[in-house]
């Protein structure tokens, strides 16, 4: 059987659960060696055990510059290159109005959801641009495509991540620059089970849960594997002419009002 990513070296930040874990699982199943990161070491060890010997867990905070540099030094020392990366680490925020600004929380959300991917991408591109067929996917959100009340920090961070994705894609698209092309895209999921939407959270907030369901044309949450399928496609050679794209996988959330 021909595997899509046989021999490839991959990195999934926030890869210990939810969408990130599902992406890592698919990568390993398709022949890649996959590094996963996350701050919760128990989740990390459990995820690495589930993924098996073709994976490594590295406990790192995406805002820790020294820790991130150490992660990429480890990848380079062990494998000499990086082929695929998925920047999935992120946080949401309390549902506050703009007029009720909580500046420390705003900064925390932007740091993790925007500055974190920027730091990761800087290292990823340097390690990737020497090889052919490299690809990065940023996990954004439908909240970065359309404004949502009480989500100013989260939506702003994801909208900025979308623009960062496109700027980096343009910078890395031209082989005449002297480096190999790195394709860079983003997926923009709608409400998705797992991760930020655990069963416990959904049961504890039935009104919010119903609001999320009704926000989609398909009237349901996405399954993590439905989002990971889109990520895998963007990483693959099947999307070899796709870069700078923001792919909505949101059950019709961004299609209009209904």
PDB file of C-alpha atoms in Angstrom:
ATOM      1  CA  UNK A   1       0.000   0.000   0.000  1.00  0.00           C
ATOM      2  CA  UNK A   2       1.328   3.431  -0.975  1.00  0.00           C
ATOM      3  CA  UNK A   3       1.254   5.832   1.952  1.00  0.00           C
ATOM      4  CA  UNK A   4       0.706   9.543   1.320  1.00  0.00           C
ATOM      5  CA  UNK A   5       3.456  10.796   3.631  1.00  0.00           C
ATOM      6  CA  UNK A   6       5.876   7.884   3.684  1.00  0.00           C
ATOM      7  CA  UNK A   7       9.208   9.018   5.153  1.00  0.00           C
ATOM      8  CA  UNK A   8       8.043  12.576   5.841  1.00  0.00           C
ATOM      9  CA  UNK A   9       8.883  14.406   9.072  1.00  0.00           C
ATOM     10  CA  UNK A  10       5.931  16.272  10.576  1.00  0.00           C
ATOM     11  CA  UNK A  11       5.161  18.555  13.501  1.00  0.00           C
ATOM     12  CA  UNK A  12       1.740  19.192  15.044  1.00  0.00           C
ATOM     13  CA  UNK A  13       1.606  21.821  17.775  1.00  0.00           C
ATOM     14  CA  UNK A  14      -1.312  21.289  20.113  1.00  0.00           C
ATOM     15  CA  UNK A  15      -1.265  17.704  18.898  1.00  0.00           C
ATOM     16  CA  UNK A  16      -2.221  15.916  22.098  1.00  0.00           C
ATOM     17  CA  UNK A  17      -6.018  15.985  21.678  1.00  0.00           C
ATOM     18  CA  UNK A  18      -8.907  17.172  19.514  1.00  0.00           C
ATOM     19  CA  UNK A  19      -8.188  18.266  15.962  1.00  0.00           C
ATOM     20  CA  UNK A  20      -4.423  18.211  16.515  1.00  0.00           C
ATOM     21  CA  UNK A  21      -4.384  14.622  17.720  1.00  0.00           C
ATOM     22  CA  UNK A  22      -6.579  13.507  14.817  1.00  0.00           C
ATOM     23  CA  UNK A  23      -4.206  15.179  12.360  1.00  0.00           C
ATOM     24  CA  UNK A  24      -1.191  13.519  14.002  1.00  0.00           C
ATOM     25  CA  UNK A  25      -2.949  10.149  13.879  1.00  0.00           C
ATOM     26  CA  UNK A  26      -3.612  10.514  10.150  1.00  0.00           C
ATOM     27  CA  UNK A  27      -0.027  11.576   9.492  1.00  0.00           C
ATOM     28  CA  UNK A  28       1.369   8.536  11.288  1.00  0.00           C
ATOM     29  CA  UNK A  29      -1.102   6.238   9.519  1.00  0.00           C
ATOM     30  CA  UNK A  30       0.098   7.662   6.202  1.00  0.00           C
ATOM     31  CA  UNK A  31       3.756   6.947   6.944  1.00  0.00           C
ATOM     32  CA  UNK A  32       5.062  10.138   8.558  1.00  0.00           C
ATOM     33  CA  UNK A  33       7.147  10.465  11.693  1.00  0.00           C
ATOM     34  CA  UNK A  34       5.268  13.012  13.783  1.00  0.00           C
ATOM     35  CA  UNK A  35       6.328  15.302  16.621  1.00  0.00           C
ATOM     36  CA  UNK A  36       3.477  16.537  18.789  1.00  0.00           C
ATOM     37  CA  UNK A  37       3.593  19.340  21.333  1.00  0.00           C
ATOM     38  CA  UNK A  38       1.412  20.468  24.205  1.00  0.00           C
ATOM     39  CA  UNK A  39       1.777  21.888  27.693  1.00  0.00           C
ATOM     40  CA  UNK A  40      -0.113  19.132  29.544  1.00  0.00           C
ATOM     41  CA  UNK A  41       2.425  16.349  29.957  1.00  0.00           C
ATOM     42  CA  UNK A  42      -0.136  13.718  30.939  1.00  0.00           C
ATOM     43  CA  UNK A  43      -2.150  14.341  27.772  1.00  0.00           C
ATOM     44  CA  UNK A  44       1.109  14.384  25.821  1.00  0.00           C
ATOM     45  CA  UNK A  45       2.311  11.025  27.108  1.00  0.00           C
ATOM     46  CA  UNK A  46      -1.103   9.448  26.494  1.00  0.00           C
ATOM     47  CA  UNK A  47      -1.229  10.819  22.953  1.00  0.00           C
ATOM     48  CA  UNK A  48       2.300   9.661  22.140  1.00  0.00           C
ATOM     49  CA  UNK A  49       1.519   6.192  23.464  1.00  0.00           C
ATOM     50  CA  UNK A  50      -1.591   6.045  21.275  1.00  0.00           C
ATOM     51  CA  UNK A  51       0.336   7.206  18.203  1.00  0.00           C
ATOM     52  CA  UNK A  52       3.122   4.679  18.700  1.00  0.00           C
ATOM     53  CA  UNK A  53       6.807   4.535  17.873  1.00  0.00           C
ATOM     54  CA  UNK A  54       6.543   6.813  14.831  1.00  0.00           C
ATOM     55  CA  UNK A  55       5.948   9.801  17.085  1.00  0.00           C
ATOM     56  CA  UNK A  56       7.568  11.913  19.783  1.00  0.00           C
ATOM     57  CA  UNK A  57       5.982  14.183  22.362  1.00  0.00           C
ATOM     58  CA  UNK A  58       7.766  17.390  23.331  1.00  0.00           C
ATOM     59  CA  UNK A  59       6.412  19.451  26.226  1.00  0.00           C
ATOM     60  CA  UNK A  60       6.693  23.040  25.042  1.00  0.00           C
ATOM     61  CA  UNK A  61       4.787  26.290  25.458  1.00  0.00           C
ATOM     62  CA  UNK A  62       4.494  28.023  22.069  1.00  0.00           C
ATOM     63  CA  UNK A  63       5.215  31.338  23.805  1.00  0.00           C
ATOM     64  CA  UNK A  64       8.526  30.113  25.238  1.00  0.00           C
ATOM     65  CA  UNK A  65      11.108  31.257  22.677  1.00  0.00           C
ATOM     66  CA  UNK A  66      13.891  29.132  24.136  1.00  0.00           C
ATOM     67  CA  UNK A  67      11.636  26.090  24.350  1.00  0.00           C
ATOM     68  CA  UNK A  68      10.481  26.499  20.746  1.00  0.00           C
ATOM     69  CA  UNK A  69      14.073  26.934  19.556  1.00  0.00           C
ATOM     70  CA  UNK A  70      14.989  23.768  21.453  1.00  0.00           C
ATOM     71  CA  UNK A  71      12.154  21.870  19.772  1.00  0.00           C
ATOM     72  CA  UNK A  72      13.435  22.700  16.299  1.00  0.00           C
ATOM     73  CA  UNK A  73      17.031  22.003  17.301  1.00  0.00           C
ATOM     74  CA  UNK A  74      15.876  18.526  18.360  1.00  0.00           C
ATOM     75  CA  UNK A  75      14.048  17.938  15.065  1.00  0.00           C
ATOM     76  CA  UNK A  76      17.070  19.071  13.061  1.00  0.00           C
ATOM     77  CA  UNK A  77      19.473  16.952  15.109  1.00  0.00           C
ATOM     78  CA  UNK A  78      17.332  13.821  14.860  1.00  0.00           C
ATOM     79  CA  UNK A  79      16.088  14.128  11.270  1.00  0.00           C
ATOM     80  CA  UNK A  80      17.908  17.004   9.582  1.00  0.00           C
ATOM     81  CA  UNK A  81      14.740  18.497   8.140  1.00  0.00           C
ATOM     82  CA  UNK A  82      11.027  19.181   8.559  1.00  0.00           C
ATOM     83  CA  UNK A  83       8.546  18.462   5.761  1.00  0.00           C
ATOM     84  CA  UNK A  84       5.099  19.140   7.214  1.00  0.00           C
ATOM     85  CA  UNK A  85       3.763  21.326  10.018  1.00  0.00           C
ATOM     86  CA  UNK A  86       0.354  21.988  11.520  1.00  0.00           C
ATOM     87  CA  UNK A  87       0.084  24.922  13.909  1.00  0.00           C
ATOM     88  CA  UNK A  88      -2.931  24.026  16.007  1.00  0.00           C
ATOM     89  CA  UNK A  89      -2.168  25.277  19.516  1.00  0.00           C
ATOM     90  CA  UNK A  90      -4.679  27.906  20.587  1.00  0.00           C
ATOM     91  CA  UNK A  91      -7.050  29.155  23.262  1.00  0.00           C
ATOM     92  CA  UNK A  92     -10.472  30.743  23.430  1.00  0.00           C
ATOM     93  CA  UNK A  93     -11.607  33.474  25.791  1.00  0.00           C
ATOM     94  CA  UNK A  94     -14.480  34.424  28.044  1.00  0.00           C
ATOM     95  CA  UNK A  95     -17.479  35.838  26.194  1.00  0.00           C
ATOM     96  CA  UNK A  96     -17.001  39.529  27.026  1.00  0.00           C
ATOM     97  CA  UNK A  97     -18.153  42.655  25.191  1.00  0.00           C
ATOM     98  CA  UNK A  98     -15.566  45.058  23.757  1.00  0.00           C
ATOM     99  CA  UNK A  99     -16.730  47.726  26.208  1.00  0.00           C
ATOM    100  CA  UNK A 100     -15.832  45.360  29.056  1.00  0.00           C
ATOM    101  CA  UNK A 101     -12.223  45.064  27.896  1.00  0.00           C
ATOM    102  CA  UNK A 102      -9.947  42.781  29.897  1.00  0.00           C
ATOM    103  CA  UNK A 103      -6.571  43.778  28.476  1.00  0.00           C
ATOM    104  CA  UNK A 104      -4.451  41.018  30.085  1.00  0.00           C
ATOM    105  CA  UNK A 105      -6.813  38.383  28.680  1.00  0.00           C
ATOM    106  CA  UNK A 106      -6.789  40.048  25.263  1.00  0.00           C
ATOM    107  CA  UNK A 107      -3.000  39.970  25.204  1.00  0.00           C
ATOM    108  CA  UNK A 108      -2.898  36.337  26.342  1.00  0.00           C
ATOM    109  CA  UNK A 109      -5.243  35.249  23.540  1.00  0.00           C
ATOM    110  CA  UNK A 110      -3.342  37.183  20.864  1.00  0.00           C
ATOM    111  CA  UNK A 111      -0.004  35.911  22.156  1.00  0.00           C
ATOM    112  CA  UNK A 112      -1.043  32.257  21.974  1.00  0.00           C
ATOM    113  CA  UNK A 113      -3.240  32.371  18.846  1.00  0.00           C
ATOM    114  CA  UNK A 114      -1.130  34.754  16.755  1.00  0.00           C
ATOM    115  CA  UNK A 115       2.368  35.297  18.130  1.00  0.00           C
ATOM    116  CA  UNK A 116       2.734  31.573  18.870  1.00  0.00           C
ATOM    117  CA  UNK A 117       2.101  30.507  15.243  1.00  0.00           C
ATOM    118  CA  UNK A 118       4.360  33.337  14.049  1.00  0.00           C
ATOM    119  CA  UNK A 119       7.218  32.031  16.189  1.00  0.00           C
ATOM    120  CA  UNK A 120       6.626  28.460  15.031  1.00  0.00           C
ATOM    121  CA  UNK A 121       6.374  29.412  11.352  1.00  0.00           C
ATOM    122  CA  UNK A 122       9.630  31.346  11.498  1.00  0.00           C
ATOM    123  CA  UNK A 123      11.455  28.201  12.607  1.00  0.00           C
ATOM    124  CA  UNK A 124       9.438  25.880  10.342  1.00  0.00           C
ATOM    125  CA  UNK A 125      10.170  27.843   7.177  1.00  0.00           C
ATOM    126  CA  UNK A 126      13.905  27.928   7.901  1.00  0.00           C
ATOM    127  CA  UNK A 127      14.004  24.170   8.392  1.00  0.00           C
ATOM    128  CA  UNK A 128      11.707  23.442   5.436  1.00  0.00           C
ATOM    129  CA  UNK A 129      12.900  25.711   2.644  1.00  0.00           C
ATOM    130  CA  UNK A 130      15.868  23.485   1.828  1.00  0.00           C
ATOM    131  CA  UNK A 131      13.571  20.603   0.797  1.00  0.00           C
ATOM    132  CA  UNK A 132      10.941  20.034  -1.893  1.00  0.00           C
ATOM    133  CA  UNK A 133       7.257  19.466  -1.092  1.00  0.00           C
ATOM    134  CA  UNK A 134       7.106  21.242   2.263  1.00  0.00           C
ATOM    135  CA  UNK A 135       3.746  22.403   3.567  1.00  0.00           C
ATOM    136  CA  UNK A 136       2.360  24.291   6.581  1.00  0.00           C
ATOM    137  CA  UNK A 137      -1.275  24.440   7.698  1.00  0.00           C
ATOM    138  CA  UNK A 138      -2.447  26.876  10.351  1.00  0.00           C
ATOM    139  CA  UNK A 139      -5.616  25.959  12.221  1.00  0.00           C
ATOM    140  CA  UNK A 140      -7.649  29.154  12.305  1.00  0.00           C
ATOM    141  CA  UNK A 141     -11.415  29.471  12.841  1.00  0.00           C
ATOM    142  CA  UNK A 142     -14.661  30.538  11.228  1.00  0.00           C
ATOM    143  CA  UNK A 143     -14.533  33.190  13.943  1.00  0.00           C
ATOM    144  CA  UNK A 144     -11.706  34.820  12.003  1.00  0.00           C
ATOM    145  CA  UNK A 145     -13.852  35.056   8.870  1.00  0.00           C
ATOM    146  CA  UNK A 146     -17.052  36.608  10.258  1.00  0.00           C
ATOM    147  CA  UNK A 147     -17.415  38.811  13.313  1.00  0.00           C
ATOM    148  CA  UNK A 148     -19.024  37.185  16.327  1.00  0.00           C
ATOM    149  CA  UNK A 149     -20.313  39.108  19.351  1.00  0.00           C
ATOM    150  CA  UNK A 150     -18.460  38.581  22.616  1.00  0.00           C
ATOM    151  CA  UNK A 151     -15.498  37.021  20.785  1.00  0.00           C
ATOM    152  CA  UNK A 152     -13.410  40.110  20.066  1.00  0.00           C
ATOM    153  CA  UNK A 153     -10.049  38.755  21.229  1.00  0.00           C
ATOM    154  CA  UNK A 154     -10.507  35.279  19.735  1.00  0.00           C
ATOM    155  CA  UNK A 155     -11.960  36.459  16.411  1.00  0.00           C
ATOM    156  CA  UNK A 156      -9.340  39.183  16.035  1.00  0.00           C
ATOM    157  CA  UNK A 157      -6.514  36.733  16.742  1.00  0.00           C
ATOM    158  CA  UNK A 158      -7.808  34.299  14.125  1.00  0.00           C
ATOM    159  CA  UNK A 159      -8.436  37.006  11.510  1.00  0.00           C
ATOM    160  CA  UNK A 160      -4.856  38.170  11.997  1.00  0.00           C
ATOM    161  CA  UNK A 161      -3.644  34.565  11.714  1.00  0.00           C
ATOM    162  CA  UNK A 162      -5.438  34.328   8.363  1.00  0.00           C
ATOM    163  CA  UNK A 163      -3.564  37.369   7.061  1.00  0.00           C
ATOM    164  CA  UNK A 164      -0.270  36.084   8.469  1.00  0.00           C
ATOM    165  CA  UNK A 165      -0.906  32.829   6.610  1.00  0.00           C
ATOM    166  CA  UNK A 166      -1.381  34.645   3.311  1.00  0.00           C
ATOM    167  CA  UNK A 167       1.614  36.948   3.762  1.00  0.00           C
ATOM    168  CA  UNK A 168       3.895  34.004   4.574  1.00  0.00           C
ATOM    169  CA  UNK A 169       2.452  32.009   1.653  1.00  0.00           C
ATOM    170  CA  UNK A 170       3.308  34.774  -0.809  1.00  0.00           C
ATOM    171  CA  UNK A 171       6.807  35.130   0.638  1.00  0.00           C
ATOM    172  CA  UNK A 172       7.491  31.398   0.299  1.00  0.00           C
ATOM    173  CA  UNK A 173       5.817  30.708  -3.064  1.00  0.00           C
ATOM    174  CA  UNK A 174       8.479  31.785  -5.559  1.00  0.00           C
ATOM    175  CA  UNK A 175      11.325  29.334  -6.271  1.00  0.00           C
ATOM    176  CA  UNK A 176      13.276  32.217  -7.838  1.00  0.00           C
ATOM    177  CA  UNK A 177      13.930  33.415  -4.278  1.00  0.00           C
ATOM    178  CA  UNK A 178      16.689  30.820  -4.059  1.00  0.00           C
ATOM    179  CA  UNK A 179      14.776  28.548  -1.692  1.00  0.00           C
ATOM    180  CA  UNK A 180      12.374  25.699  -2.333  1.00  0.00           C
ATOM    181  CA  UNK A 181       8.682  26.526  -2.213  1.00  0.00           C
ATOM    182  CA  UNK A 182       6.841  26.074   1.086  1.00  0.00           C
ATOM    183  CA  UNK A 183       3.068  25.974   0.649  1.00  0.00           C
ATOM    184  CA  UNK A 184       1.227  27.677   3.507  1.00  0.00           C
ATOM    185  CA  UNK A 185      -2.540  27.510   4.028  1.00  0.00           C
ATOM    186  CA  UNK A 186      -5.116  27.697   6.819  1.00  0.00           C
ATOM    187  CA  UNK A 187      -8.254  25.782   7.683  1.00  0.00           C
ATOM    188  CA  UNK A 188     -11.101  27.675   9.330  1.00  0.00           C
ATOM    189  CA  UNK A 189     -13.212  25.157  11.261  1.00  0.00           C
ATOM    190  CA  UNK A 190     -16.683  25.796  12.562  1.00  0.00           C
ATOM    191  CA  UNK A 191     -17.863  24.467  15.940  1.00  0.00           C
ATOM    192  CA  UNK A 192     -16.028  21.176  16.437  1.00  0.00           C
ATOM    193  CA  UNK A 193     -16.383  18.441  19.035  1.00  0.00           C
ATOM    194  CA  UNK A 194     -13.438  17.858  21.371  1.00  0.00           C
ATOM    195  CA  UNK A 195     -10.673  20.305  22.203  1.00  0.00           C
ATOM    196  CA  UNK A 196     -12.411  23.490  23.351  1.00  0.00           C
ATOM    197  CA  UNK A 197     -15.818  21.784  23.064  1.00  0.00           C
ATOM    198  CA  UNK A 198     -15.489  18.880  25.479  1.00  0.00           C
ATOM    199  CA  UNK A 199     -18.580  16.897  26.465  1.00  0.00           C
ATOM    200  CA  UNK A 200     -18.322  18.374  29.955  1.00  0.00           C
ATOM    201  CA  UNK A 201     -18.315  21.961  28.672  1.00  0.00           C
ATOM    202  CA  UNK A 202     -21.178  21.332  26.264  1.00  0.00           C
ATOM    203  CA  UNK A 203     -23.348  19.801  28.983  1.00  0.00           C
ATOM    204  CA  UNK A 204     -22.519  22.596  31.418  1.00  0.00           C
ATOM    205  CA  UNK A 205     -23.560  25.320  28.951  1.00  0.00           C
ATOM    206  CA  UNK A 206     -26.635  24.061  27.043  1.00  0.00           C
ATOM    207  CA  UNK A 207     -27.623  27.526  25.790  1.00  0.00           C
ATOM    208  CA  UNK A 208     -24.161  28.165  24.358  1.00  0.00           C
ATOM    209  CA  UNK A 209     -24.098  24.671  22.863  1.00  0.00           C
ATOM    210  CA  UNK A 210     -27.409  25.227  21.085  1.00  0.00           C
ATOM    211  CA  UNK A 211     -26.242  28.629  19.853  1.00  0.00           C
ATOM    212  CA  UNK A 212     -23.190  27.017  18.250  1.00  0.00           C
ATOM    213  CA  UNK A 213     -25.310  24.330  16.590  1.00  0.00           C
ATOM    214  CA  UNK A 214     -27.760  26.881  15.207  1.00  0.00           C
ATOM    215  CA  UNK A 215     -24.905  29.028  13.840  1.00  0.00           C
ATOM    216  CA  UNK A 216     -24.184  26.407  11.176  1.00  0.00           C
ATOM    217  CA  UNK A 217     -26.293  25.648   8.111  1.00  0.00           C
ATOM    218  CA  UNK A 218     -25.859  21.916   8.776  1.00  0.00           C
ATOM    219  CA  UNK A 219     -27.097  22.276  12.380  1.00  0.00           C
ATOM    220  CA  UNK A 220     -24.431  20.155  14.030  1.00  0.00           C
ATOM    221  CA  UNK A 221     -20.889  20.186  15.332  1.00  0.00           C
ATOM    222  CA  UNK A 222     -18.047  18.987  13.134  1.00  0.00           C
ATOM    223  CA  UNK A 223     -16.241  15.810  14.081  1.00  0.00           C
ATOM    224  CA  UNK A 224     -12.477  16.290  14.594  1.00  0.00           C
ATOM    225  CA  UNK A 225     -11.771  13.839  11.787  1.00  0.00           C
ATOM    226  CA  UNK A 226     -13.753  16.022   9.361  1.00  0.00           C
ATOM    227  CA  UNK A 227     -11.392  18.908  10.071  1.00  0.00           C
ATOM    228  CA  UNK A 228      -8.288  16.717   9.989  1.00  0.00           C
ATOM    229  CA  UNK A 229      -9.303  15.419   6.538  1.00  0.00           C
ATOM    230  CA  UNK A 230      -9.102  18.973   5.194  1.00  0.00           C
ATOM    231  CA  UNK A 231      -5.745  19.545   6.895  1.00  0.00           C
ATOM    232  CA  UNK A 232      -4.344  16.322   5.444  1.00  0.00           C
ATOM    233  CA  UNK A 233      -5.465  17.315   1.950  1.00  0.00           C
ATOM    234  CA  UNK A 234      -3.758  20.707   2.218  1.00  0.00           C
ATOM    235  CA  UNK A 235      -0.550  19.051   3.436  1.00  0.00           C
ATOM    236  CA  UNK A 236      -0.562  16.521   0.617  1.00  0.00           C
ATOM    237  CA  UNK A 237       0.694  16.710  -2.959  1.00  0.00           C
ATOM    238  CA  UNK A 238      -2.951  16.579  -4.049  1.00  0.00           C
ATOM    239  CA  UNK A 239      -2.961  20.279  -3.120  1.00  0.00           C
ATOM    240  CA  UNK A 240       0.374  21.028  -4.816  1.00  0.00           C
ATOM    241  CA  UNK A 241      -0.936  24.213  -6.486  1.00  0.00           C
ATOM    242  CA  UNK A 242      -2.739  25.487  -3.383  1.00  0.00           C
ATOM    243  CA  UNK A 243      -1.088  28.146  -1.244  1.00  0.00           C
ATOM    244  CA  UNK A 244      -2.384  31.179   0.622  1.00  0.00           C
ATOM    245  CA  UNK A 245      -5.840  29.612   0.830  1.00  0.00           C
ATOM    246  CA  UNK A 246      -8.201  29.933   3.797  1.00  0.00           C
ATOM    247  CA  UNK A 247     -10.311  26.776   3.630  1.00  0.00           C
ATOM    248  CA  UNK A 248     -13.609  27.024   5.512  1.00  0.00           C
ATOM    249  CA  UNK A 249     -14.732  23.706   7.000  1.00  0.00           C
ATOM    250  CA  UNK A 250     -17.629  25.068   8.984  1.00  0.00           C
ATOM    251  CA  UNK A 251     -20.874  23.366   8.019  1.00  0.00           C
ATOM    252  CA  UNK A 252     -21.991  26.467   6.147  1.00  0.00           C
ATOM    253  CA  UNK A 253     -21.342  28.940   8.979  1.00  0.00           C
ATOM    254  CA  UNK A 254     -19.595  31.426   6.676  1.00  0.00           C
ATOM    255  CA  UNK A 255     -21.997  30.944   3.741  1.00  0.00           C
ATOM    256  CA  UNK A 256     -24.572  33.411   5.055  1.00  0.00           C
ATOM    257  CA  UNK A 257     -27.540  33.881   7.364  1.00  0.00           C
ATOM    258  CA  UNK A 258     -30.182  31.158   7.572  1.00  0.00           C
TER     259      UNK A 258
END
